């Protein structure tokens, strides 16, 4: 019975239950950019690794049924006055894949995603092809496979974390995080990999079992490689540099190079190959935007700061969970309760901080790296979404892009709280305090998800 109440087991239980409910309760294709992600994943199963460019569109020739399936639910997209029902969803199962009836489908926004970002989804599509040619069931099975990957990665991440287990539990079970893990979006893969990768970083920082061996080095290298190929997330891989040198023994350069170089080379190579293929529907020209940033770095940083100032609440709310096509909202107080509970989980962490993390210089370096990672993520959006020479506040930044950095931010909160000795009492919180914190966390968790499913019902099924 005690094993069942371990956080990693509880995570797997809740993630599977809530994830399956999301898969079947959310209407098909009602996750952000899901039609394009489905098209991209399906094209990879047909061996089309790179997209084709026609005029100003980047996409691929796919069965027409995939587009027909999108049109079947077309009225739901961006129209909050439209509802669906079980009859419409059931009728969509009759849309069958015909390999001979094909059409060019634009999925330009996914050009920079490598096949690594769709491995679980593609396995699901391959499995679905064994028993069905229905687009609906192909989509469902693909979602289930990504959910299984998400749950598996989350389970091992929480199990291996030496600290912040509850923080990782809450991050992975945020409505935004889990909804992406229960879709066909590449963001679900990114979140799962980033949490798994950072859990191993912390594991090695805290490890007292000697040096990192070859198997552990290779495992970190593989995860880093997959991260770098998933949405060009190489900068996140550099968190490995915070592992103390002594943990690598006398082969620091060899091992750290094995972890980081394949990721760097693969990420740069994939980006270079796809740079000319990528096209934006919002008027962005990556080449011009890159040149603008390099020639006006301070003006760009000002624009970025202005954007966070103007869209602060939007970014925070979309971090926790505005589902659908950014039109399924929680009550505002629920967002703040969930964020407060997450921060509490890091500050009230009982385990002690390593001496290296108590060092002010270490904390400052870690903070600067987190900020640099956040700027990098924002810059990728700026280059790929914003029209050339735009200054001031710009649109396009949403919270889900920053979820991979949430656990490092919470670890920084943990280190700082230990460094400045906010809670000097060894028994803080007391047993009664721990029970109170656990109860508050449980209540907020239940409230958040009850509100989430209520919001999904109101948005997609209630009669207006």
Tab-separated table of C-alpha atoms in Angstrom:
chain	number	residue	atom	x	y	z
A	1	UNK	CA	0.000	0.000	0.000
A	2	UNK	CA	2.902	2.322	0.796
A	3	UNK	CA	4.276	1.862	-2.719
A	4	UNK	CA	1.008	3.109	-4.219
A	5	UNK	CA	1.319	6.416	-2.373
A	6	UNK	CA	4.759	7.169	-3.798
A	7	UNK	CA	4.522	10.342	-5.846
A	8	UNK	CA	5.696	8.709	-9.064
A	9	UNK	CA	2.970	6.061	-8.767
A	10	UNK	CA	0.340	8.670	-7.929
A	11	UNK	CA	1.505	10.698	-10.898
A	12	UNK	CA	1.169	7.748	-13.268
A	13	UNK	CA	-2.315	6.998	-11.905
A	14	UNK	CA	-3.653	10.560	-12.162
A	15	UNK	CA	-1.906	11.272	-15.470
A	16	UNK	CA	-3.430	8.197	-17.126
A	17	UNK	CA	-6.931	8.828	-15.783
A	18	UNK	CA	-6.991	12.559	-16.489
A	19	UNK	CA	-5.128	12.123	-19.772
A	20	UNK	CA	-7.608	9.575	-21.108
A	21	UNK	CA	-10.486	11.807	-20.019
A	22	UNK	CA	-8.907	14.681	-21.935
A	23	UNK	CA	-8.428	12.522	-25.026
A	24	UNK	CA	-12.052	11.436	-25.195
A	25	UNK	CA	-13.755	14.498	-23.685
A	26	UNK	CA	-11.957	17.139	-25.745
A	27	UNK	CA	-13.333	17.216	-29.312
A	28	UNK	CA	-10.868	16.056	-31.989
A	29	UNK	CA	-8.270	18.604	-33.126
A	30	UNK	CA	-9.219	21.058	-30.385
A	31	UNK	CA	-5.689	21.416	-29.038
A	32	UNK	CA	-3.587	24.291	-30.358
A	33	UNK	CA	-2.185	23.545	-33.856
A	34	UNK	CA	-3.296	19.911	-33.580
A	35	UNK	CA	-4.365	19.553	-37.249
A	36	UNK	CA	-0.872	20.556	-38.397
A	37	UNK	CA	0.785	18.277	-35.826
A	38	UNK	CA	-1.356	15.350	-37.006
A	39	UNK	CA	-0.422	16.032	-40.614
A	40	UNK	CA	3.274	16.284	-39.734
A	41	UNK	CA	3.237	13.056	-37.726
A	42	UNK	CA	1.352	11.182	-40.441
A	43	UNK	CA	3.767	12.396	-43.119
A	44	UNK	CA	6.704	11.005	-41.117
A	45	UNK	CA	5.055	7.561	-41.035
A	46	UNK	CA	5.036	7.735	-44.831
A	47	UNK	CA	8.770	8.399	-44.864
A	48	UNK	CA	8.512	12.126	-45.623
A	49	UNK	CA	11.096	13.488	-43.243
A	50	UNK	CA	11.278	16.962	-44.794
A	51	UNK	CA	8.377	19.134	-45.864
A	52	UNK	CA	7.987	20.299	-49.454
A	53	UNK	CA	7.790	23.957	-50.406
A	54	UNK	CA	5.215	25.149	-52.931
A	55	UNK	CA	5.002	28.897	-53.549
A	56	UNK	CA	4.854	30.348	-50.039
A	57	UNK	CA	3.591	27.184	-48.376
A	58	UNK	CA	5.456	24.339	-46.724
A	59	UNK	CA	3.653	21.056	-46.412
A	60	UNK	CA	3.266	17.586	-47.847
A	61	UNK	CA	1.001	15.454	-50.014
A	62	UNK	CA	-1.251	13.435	-47.710
A	63	UNK	CA	-4.589	11.584	-47.917
A	64	UNK	CA	-7.406	14.063	-48.480
A	65	UNK	CA	-9.307	12.510	-45.562
A	66	UNK	CA	-6.964	14.250	-43.093
A	67	UNK	CA	-8.097	17.634	-44.411
A	68	UNK	CA	-11.729	16.483	-44.616
A	69	UNK	CA	-11.512	15.494	-40.956
A	70	UNK	CA	-10.311	18.999	-40.079
A	71	UNK	CA	-13.163	20.546	-42.097
A	72	UNK	CA	-15.644	18.322	-40.244
A	73	UNK	CA	-14.884	20.280	-37.057
A	74	UNK	CA	-14.013	23.521	-38.835
A	75	UNK	CA	-16.838	25.553	-37.286
A	76	UNK	CA	-15.391	24.953	-33.804
A	77	UNK	CA	-12.066	26.613	-34.585
A	78	UNK	CA	-11.821	30.140	-33.180
A	79	UNK	CA	-15.609	30.434	-32.950
A	80	UNK	CA	-16.690	30.348	-29.323
A	81	UNK	CA	-20.376	30.434	-30.274
A	82	UNK	CA	-20.246	27.014	-31.952
A	83	UNK	CA	-20.736	23.738	-30.083
A	84	UNK	CA	-20.409	20.082	-30.989
A	85	UNK	CA	-22.097	16.895	-29.799
A	86	UNK	CA	-21.524	13.162	-29.632
A	87	UNK	CA	-23.381	12.613	-32.906
A	88	UNK	CA	-21.013	14.880	-34.830
A	89	UNK	CA	-17.975	13.270	-33.200
A	90	UNK	CA	-19.312	9.778	-33.916
A	91	UNK	CA	-20.011	10.626	-37.553
A	92	UNK	CA	-16.388	11.738	-37.976
A	93	UNK	CA	-15.350	8.101	-37.539
A	94	UNK	CA	-16.661	7.470	-41.055
A	95	UNK	CA	-13.978	9.658	-42.641
A	96	UNK	CA	-11.587	7.037	-44.021
A	97	UNK	CA	-8.019	7.314	-45.213
A	98	UNK	CA	-7.555	6.659	-48.930
A	99	UNK	CA	-3.900	6.608	-49.937
A	100	UNK	CA	-4.781	7.198	-53.591
A	101	UNK	CA	-6.836	10.339	-52.964
A	102	UNK	CA	-4.255	12.907	-51.900
A	103	UNK	CA	-3.985	16.645	-51.425
A	104	UNK	CA	-1.263	19.111	-50.452
A	105	UNK	CA	-1.641	20.008	-46.758
A	106	UNK	CA	0.124	23.050	-45.389
A	107	UNK	CA	1.908	22.525	-42.054
A	108	UNK	CA	4.597	25.170	-42.361
A	109	UNK	CA	4.707	25.910	-38.636
A	110	UNK	CA	5.934	22.378	-37.993
A	111	UNK	CA	8.777	22.474	-40.544
A	112	UNK	CA	11.405	22.918	-37.842
A	113	UNK	CA	10.176	19.904	-35.848
A	114	UNK	CA	12.291	16.838	-36.538
A	115	UNK	CA	10.902	13.274	-36.471
A	116	UNK	CA	12.234	13.028	-32.892
A	117	UNK	CA	9.369	15.302	-31.816
A	118	UNK	CA	6.837	12.798	-33.141
A	119	UNK	CA	8.264	9.381	-32.266
A	120	UNK	CA	5.434	8.332	-29.859
A	121	UNK	CA	2.739	9.775	-32.139
A	122	UNK	CA	4.173	7.953	-35.167
A	123	UNK	CA	4.242	4.656	-33.271
A	124	UNK	CA	0.577	5.242	-32.476
A	125	UNK	CA	-0.233	5.905	-36.133
A	126	UNK	CA	1.611	2.744	-37.179
A	127	UNK	CA	-0.369	0.777	-34.580
A	128	UNK	CA	-3.655	2.317	-35.723
A	129	UNK	CA	-2.943	1.373	-39.338
A	130	UNK	CA	-3.014	-2.274	-38.297
A	131	UNK	CA	-6.728	-2.228	-37.483
A	132	UNK	CA	-8.373	0.927	-38.861
A	133	UNK	CA	-8.363	3.451	-41.681
A	134	UNK	CA	-10.497	5.929	-39.732
A	135	UNK	CA	-8.847	9.301	-39.202
A	136	UNK	CA	-10.642	9.610	-35.861
A	137	UNK	CA	-9.227	6.387	-34.426
A	138	UNK	CA	-5.810	7.087	-35.929
A	139	UNK	CA	-5.800	10.357	-34.030
A	140	UNK	CA	-7.011	8.741	-30.790
A	141	UNK	CA	-4.432	5.946	-30.844
A	142	UNK	CA	-1.676	8.442	-31.637
A	143	UNK	CA	-2.733	10.528	-28.621
A	144	UNK	CA	-2.754	7.470	-26.371
A	145	UNK	CA	0.787	6.539	-27.408
A	146	UNK	CA	2.029	10.050	-26.644
A	147	UNK	CA	0.232	9.908	-23.292
A	148	UNK	CA	1.976	6.610	-22.482
A	149	UNK	CA	5.334	8.181	-23.334
A	150	UNK	CA	4.508	11.251	-21.252
A	151	UNK	CA	3.465	9.141	-18.253
A	152	UNK	CA	6.525	6.903	-18.542
A	153	UNK	CA	8.972	9.813	-18.761
A	154	UNK	CA	7.215	11.585	-15.890
A	155	UNK	CA	7.243	8.454	-13.741
A	156	UNK	CA	11.007	7.951	-14.048
A	157	UNK	CA	11.687	11.685	-13.684
A	158	UNK	CA	9.790	11.922	-10.385
A	159	UNK	CA	11.257	8.635	-9.168
A	160	UNK	CA	14.847	9.786	-9.800
A	161	UNK	CA	14.490	13.337	-8.505
A	162	UNK	CA	16.402	13.793	-5.220
A	163	UNK	CA	14.378	16.953	-4.459
A	164	UNK	CA	11.273	18.725	-5.791
A	165	UNK	CA	9.313	15.546	-6.442
A	166	UNK	CA	6.047	17.311	-5.573
A	167	UNK	CA	7.019	20.272	-7.767
A	168	UNK	CA	7.585	17.981	-10.756
A	169	UNK	CA	4.298	16.199	-9.978
A	170	UNK	CA	2.421	19.509	-10.098
A	171	UNK	CA	4.238	20.764	-13.213
A	172	UNK	CA	3.544	17.592	-15.179
A	173	UNK	CA	-0.106	17.555	-14.075
A	174	UNK	CA	-0.825	21.183	-14.856
A	175	UNK	CA	-3.795	21.310	-17.256
A	176	UNK	CA	-1.617	22.867	-19.968
A	177	UNK	CA	1.162	20.293	-19.575
A	178	UNK	CA	-1.060	17.221	-19.479
A	179	UNK	CA	-3.323	18.441	-22.279
A	180	UNK	CA	-0.240	18.645	-24.516
A	181	UNK	CA	0.897	15.224	-23.311
A	182	UNK	CA	-2.517	13.856	-24.278
A	183	UNK	CA	-2.511	15.316	-27.792
A	184	UNK	CA	-0.384	14.809	-30.916
A	185	UNK	CA	1.571	18.007	-30.286
A	186	UNK	CA	5.362	18.025	-30.290
A	187	UNK	CA	5.151	20.186	-27.160
A	188	UNK	CA	4.021	17.134	-25.171
A	189	UNK	CA	7.235	15.332	-26.126
A	190	UNK	CA	9.295	18.439	-25.315
A	191	UNK	CA	7.813	18.814	-21.823
A	192	UNK	CA	8.291	15.124	-20.986
A	193	UNK	CA	11.900	15.084	-22.222
A	194	UNK	CA	12.840	18.347	-20.513
A	195	UNK	CA	11.541	17.209	-17.106
A	196	UNK	CA	13.237	13.812	-17.504
A	197	UNK	CA	16.514	15.466	-18.524
A	198	UNK	CA	16.531	17.976	-15.671
A	199	UNK	CA	15.656	15.233	-13.178
A	200	UNK	CA	18.840	13.431	-14.209
A	201	UNK	CA	20.845	16.655	-13.848
A	202	UNK	CA	19.625	17.032	-10.254
A	203	UNK	CA	20.158	13.349	-9.620
A	204	UNK	CA	23.830	13.668	-10.541
A	205	UNK	CA	24.261	16.940	-8.620
A	206	UNK	CA	23.030	15.180	-5.467
A	207	UNK	CA	24.492	11.743	-6.154
A	208	UNK	CA	26.954	10.361	-3.619
A	209	UNK	CA	27.491	7.099	-5.488
A	210	UNK	CA	30.697	8.135	-7.201
A	211	UNK	CA	31.266	9.200	-10.784
A	212	UNK	CA	28.751	9.140	-13.606
A	213	UNK	CA	29.332	5.888	-15.475
A	214	UNK	CA	29.241	5.231	-19.226
A	215	UNK	CA	25.619	4.086	-19.296
A	216	UNK	CA	24.464	7.209	-17.482
A	217	UNK	CA	26.537	9.387	-19.815
A	218	UNK	CA	25.056	7.725	-22.890
A	219	UNK	CA	21.530	8.044	-21.484
A	220	UNK	CA	22.016	11.784	-20.868
A	221	UNK	CA	23.477	12.115	-24.352
A	222	UNK	CA	20.440	10.435	-25.953
A	223	UNK	CA	17.939	12.564	-24.023
A	224	UNK	CA	19.923	15.720	-24.844
A	225	UNK	CA	19.972	14.723	-28.520
A	226	UNK	CA	16.207	14.199	-28.574
A	227	UNK	CA	15.710	17.528	-26.793
A	228	UNK	CA	17.857	19.381	-29.316
A	229	UNK	CA	15.901	17.851	-32.177
A	230	UNK	CA	12.564	18.703	-30.555
A	231	UNK	CA	11.815	22.355	-31.241
A	232	UNK	CA	15.512	23.337	-31.304
A	233	UNK	CA	15.856	23.115	-27.524
A	234	UNK	CA	19.638	22.825	-27.378
A	235	UNK	CA	20.031	25.588	-24.804
A	236	UNK	CA	18.089	23.496	-22.252
A	237	UNK	CA	20.656	20.725	-22.764
A	238	UNK	CA	23.369	23.025	-21.386
A	239	UNK	CA	22.020	22.585	-17.859
A	240	UNK	CA	24.385	19.584	-17.818
A	241	UNK	CA	27.200	22.104	-17.307
A	242	UNK	CA	25.934	22.622	-13.749
A	243	UNK	CA	26.843	19.062	-12.793
A	244	UNK	CA	30.016	19.314	-10.651
A	245	UNK	CA	33.157	18.344	-12.547
A	246	UNK	CA	34.140	15.783	-9.912
A	247	UNK	CA	31.026	13.750	-10.750
A	248	UNK	CA	32.645	12.978	-14.124
A	249	UNK	CA	35.878	11.729	-12.592
A	250	UNK	CA	39.020	12.345	-14.619
A	251	UNK	CA	37.146	12.305	-17.953
A	252	UNK	CA	35.143	15.500	-17.668
A	253	UNK	CA	35.815	16.818	-21.173
A	254	UNK	CA	35.163	13.474	-22.839
A	255	UNK	CA	31.901	12.846	-21.016
A	256	UNK	CA	30.482	16.365	-21.210
A	257	UNK	CA	31.377	16.450	-24.907
A	258	UNK	CA	29.584	13.135	-25.452
A	259	UNK	CA	26.492	14.598	-23.779
A	260	UNK	CA	26.430	17.964	-25.549
A	261	UNK	CA	28.221	17.727	-28.911
A	262	UNK	CA	25.815	15.278	-30.639
A	263	UNK	CA	22.898	17.456	-29.518
A	264	UNK	CA	24.570	20.641	-30.748
A	265	UNK	CA	25.576	19.175	-34.109
A	266	UNK	CA	22.207	17.509	-34.728
A	267	UNK	CA	20.212	20.585	-33.672
A	268	UNK	CA	22.241	22.942	-35.861
A	269	UNK	CA	22.204	20.548	-38.824
A	270	UNK	CA	18.437	20.083	-38.680
A	271	UNK	CA	17.874	23.835	-38.329
A	272	UNK	CA	20.147	24.568	-41.301
A	273	UNK	CA	18.404	22.013	-43.513
A	274	UNK	CA	14.949	23.382	-42.730
A	275	UNK	CA	15.782	27.094	-42.527
A	276	UNK	CA	14.735	27.787	-46.112
A	277	UNK	CA	11.701	25.505	-45.940
A	278	UNK	CA	10.107	27.278	-42.983
A	279	UNK	CA	7.437	29.828	-43.837
A	280	UNK	CA	5.269	31.855	-41.502
A	281	UNK	CA	1.597	32.635	-42.003
A	282	UNK	CA	1.984	35.765	-39.894
A	283	UNK	CA	4.350	37.560	-42.234
A	284	UNK	CA	7.576	36.741	-40.391
A	285	UNK	CA	10.803	36.541	-42.381
A	286	UNK	CA	13.386	34.784	-40.143
A	287	UNK	CA	16.367	36.114	-42.080
A	288	UNK	CA	15.257	39.750	-41.717
A	289	UNK	CA	14.320	39.335	-38.057
A	290	UNK	CA	17.647	37.722	-37.228
A	291	UNK	CA	19.517	40.574	-38.901
A	292	UNK	CA	17.361	43.116	-37.040
A	293	UNK	CA	18.122	41.536	-33.634
A	294	UNK	CA	21.855	41.443	-34.337
A	295	UNK	CA	21.923	45.094	-35.403
A	296	UNK	CA	19.563	46.371	-32.675
A	297	UNK	CA	20.005	44.034	-29.660
A	298	UNK	CA	18.950	46.559	-27.025
A	299	UNK	CA	15.870	47.623	-28.965
A	300	UNK	CA	14.927	43.953	-29.234
A	301	UNK	CA	15.414	43.403	-25.486
A	302	UNK	CA	13.248	46.452	-24.818
A	303	UNK	CA	10.536	44.971	-27.058
A	304	UNK	CA	10.783	41.685	-25.198
A	305	UNK	CA	10.445	43.365	-21.802
A	306	UNK	CA	7.497	45.400	-23.088
A	307	UNK	CA	5.849	42.218	-24.328
A	308	UNK	CA	6.129	40.534	-20.932
A	309	UNK	CA	4.756	43.667	-19.294
A	310	UNK	CA	1.740	43.884	-21.623
A	311	UNK	CA	0.997	40.154	-21.843
A	312	UNK	CA	2.079	39.144	-18.332
A	313	UNK	CA	-1.272	37.687	-17.284
A	314	UNK	CA	-1.798	35.971	-20.635
A	315	UNK	CA	1.592	34.247	-20.342
A	316	UNK	CA	0.914	33.167	-16.749
A	317	UNK	CA	-2.569	31.870	-17.505
A	318	UNK	CA	-1.461	29.994	-20.635
A	319	UNK	CA	1.342	28.486	-18.563
A	320	UNK	CA	-1.131	26.833	-16.189
A	321	UNK	CA	-3.833	26.143	-18.728
A	322	UNK	CA	-5.922	27.935	-21.318
A	323	UNK	CA	-6.861	24.928	-23.411
A	324	UNK	CA	-8.383	24.450	-26.832
A	325	UNK	CA	-7.351	27.135	-29.280
A	326	UNK	CA	-6.704	29.482	-26.348
A	327	UNK	CA	-10.439	29.749	-25.675
A	328	UNK	CA	-11.053	27.379	-22.725
A	329	UNK	CA	-10.498	29.321	-19.505
A	330	UNK	CA	-10.334	28.523	-15.818
A	331	UNK	CA	-11.607	30.906	-13.171
A	332	UNK	CA	-8.840	33.524	-12.625
A	333	UNK	CA	-8.373	32.659	-8.938
A	334	UNK	CA	-7.668	29.010	-9.865
A	335	UNK	CA	-4.601	30.040	-11.885
A	336	UNK	CA	-3.170	31.921	-8.923
A	337	UNK	CA	-3.944	29.138	-6.458
A	338	UNK	CA	-2.155	26.592	-8.636
A	339	UNK	CA	0.888	28.847	-9.094
A	340	UNK	CA	1.053	29.535	-5.347
A	341	UNK	CA	0.913	25.818	-4.573
A	342	UNK	CA	3.720	25.098	-7.045
A	343	UNK	CA	5.953	27.745	-5.489
A	344	UNK	CA	5.079	26.442	-2.003
A	345	UNK	CA	6.139	22.966	-3.069
A	346	UNK	CA	9.654	24.220	-3.821
A	347	UNK	CA	10.058	26.563	-0.852
A	348	UNK	CA	8.723	24.012	1.669
A	349	UNK	CA	10.949	21.217	0.295
A	350	UNK	CA	12.376	19.379	3.297
A	351	UNK	CA	15.568	17.974	1.824
A	352	UNK	CA	18.674	20.063	2.157
A	353	UNK	CA	20.458	21.853	-0.632
A	354	UNK	CA	23.919	20.788	-1.743
A	355	UNK	CA	26.732	23.143	-0.712
A	356	UNK	CA	27.348	24.066	-4.330
A	357	UNK	CA	23.763	25.310	-4.594
A	358	UNK	CA	24.142	27.427	-1.450
A	359	UNK	CA	26.899	29.383	-3.123
A	360	UNK	CA	25.688	32.842	-4.186
A	361	UNK	CA	27.776	32.807	-7.359
A	362	UNK	CA	26.309	29.432	-8.330
A	363	UNK	CA	22.797	30.774	-7.801
A	364	UNK	CA	23.530	33.872	-9.879
A	365	UNK	CA	24.996	31.811	-12.724
A	366	UNK	CA	22.014	29.470	-12.640
A	367	UNK	CA	19.619	32.447	-12.665
A	368	UNK	CA	21.405	34.026	-15.628
A	369	UNK	CA	21.244	30.755	-17.522
A	370	UNK	CA	17.509	30.388	-16.849
A	371	UNK	CA	16.992	33.958	-18.075
A	372	UNK	CA	19.109	33.291	-21.160
A	373	UNK	CA	17.057	30.176	-21.902
A	374	UNK	CA	13.843	32.164	-21.553
A	375	UNK	CA	15.169	34.870	-23.888
A	376	UNK	CA	16.201	32.216	-26.396
A	377	UNK	CA	12.721	30.643	-26.409
A	378	UNK	CA	11.159	34.099	-26.823
A	379	UNK	CA	13.581	34.932	-29.642
A	380	UNK	CA	12.674	31.792	-31.564
A	381	UNK	CA	9.021	32.899	-31.464
A	382	UNK	CA	9.972	36.460	-32.420
A	383	UNK	CA	11.954	35.283	-35.429
A	384	UNK	CA	9.381	32.743	-36.627
A	385	UNK	CA	6.149	34.639	-35.909
A	386	UNK	CA	6.579	38.421	-35.742
A	387	UNK	CA	6.621	40.519	-38.961
A	388	UNK	CA	9.971	42.158	-39.818
A	389	UNK	CA	11.179	45.188	-37.880
A	390	UNK	CA	8.411	44.991	-35.286
A	391	UNK	CA	9.254	46.862	-32.087
A	392	UNK	CA	7.343	47.305	-28.853
A	393	UNK	CA	5.025	44.624	-27.483
A	394	UNK	CA	4.463	41.777	-29.939
A	395	UNK	CA	2.019	38.876	-29.915
A	396	UNK	CA	2.795	35.170	-30.062
A	397	UNK	CA	4.293	34.447	-26.645
A	398	UNK	CA	2.214	31.984	-24.650
A	399	UNK	CA	3.006	30.225	-21.403
A	400	UNK	CA	3.268	26.698	-22.758
A	401	UNK	CA	6.593	27.558	-24.448
A	402	UNK	CA	8.154	28.140	-21.020
A	403	UNK	CA	6.955	24.963	-19.269
A	404	UNK	CA	10.327	23.204	-19.913
A	405	UNK	CA	11.954	25.935	-17.802
A	406	UNK	CA	9.481	25.726	-14.937
A	407	UNK	CA	11.296	23.003	-12.975
A	408	UNK	CA	14.681	24.815	-13.218
A	409	UNK	CA	12.948	27.989	-11.961
A	410	UNK	CA	11.480	26.074	-9.022
A	411	UNK	CA	14.874	24.564	-8.270
A	412	UNK	CA	16.291	28.082	-8.200
A	413	UNK	CA	13.556	29.082	-5.725
A	414	UNK	CA	14.494	26.056	-3.622
A	415	UNK	CA	18.214	26.927	-3.655
A	416	UNK	CA	17.623	30.572	-2.794
A	417	UNK	CA	15.239	29.728	0.056
A	418	UNK	CA	17.860	27.399	1.539
A	419	UNK	CA	20.698	29.851	0.958
A	420	UNK	CA	19.060	32.760	2.758
A	421	UNK	CA	17.634	30.419	5.411
A	422	UNK	CA	14.011	31.468	5.133
A	423	UNK	CA	13.059	28.506	7.303
A	424	UNK	CA	15.857	27.828	9.771
A	425	UNK	CA	13.825	25.451	11.952
A	426	UNK	CA	14.750	21.868	11.038
A	427	UNK	CA	11.255	20.687	11.804
A	428	UNK	CA	9.548	23.276	9.601
A	429	UNK	CA	6.888	22.668	8.673
A	430	UNK	CA	5.679	20.611	11.634
A	431	UNK	CA	3.751	17.400	11.113
A	432	UNK	CA	0.517	19.369	11.367
A	433	UNK	CA	1.948	21.885	8.902
A	434	UNK	CA	2.852	19.127	6.450
A	435	UNK	CA	-0.657	17.714	6.641
A	436	UNK	CA	-2.079	21.204	6.096
A	437	UNK	CA	0.159	21.797	3.062
A	438	UNK	CA	-0.784	18.379	1.647
A	439	UNK	CA	-4.481	19.092	2.130
A	440	UNK	CA	-4.201	22.501	0.489
A	441	UNK	CA	-2.291	20.993	-2.435
A	442	UNK	CA	-4.891	18.231	-2.852
A	443	UNK	CA	-7.811	20.659	-2.688
A	444	UNK	CA	-6.241	23.021	-5.255
A	445	UNK	CA	-5.402	20.082	-7.528
A	446	UNK	CA	-8.978	18.732	-7.441
A	447	UNK	CA	-10.447	22.223	-7.823
A	448	UNK	CA	-8.236	22.957	-10.830
A	449	UNK	CA	-9.156	19.815	-12.713
A	450	UNK	CA	-12.843	20.011	-11.821
A	451	UNK	CA	-12.819	23.571	-13.167
A	452	UNK	CA	-10.935	22.405	-16.276
A	453	UNK	CA	-13.475	19.765	-17.276
A	454	UNK	CA	-16.325	22.135	-16.476
A	455	UNK	CA	-14.709	24.728	-18.758
A	456	UNK	CA	-14.318	22.148	-21.544
A	457	UNK	CA	-17.981	21.221	-21.217
A	458	UNK	CA	-19.122	24.857	-21.310
A	459	UNK	CA	-16.954	25.646	-24.329
A	460	UNK	CA	-17.693	22.616	-26.498
A	461	UNK	CA	-20.926	20.950	-25.421
A	462	UNK	CA	-23.278	23.253	-23.491
A	463	UNK	CA	-26.327	24.606	-25.285
A	464	UNK	CA	-26.006	28.342	-25.788
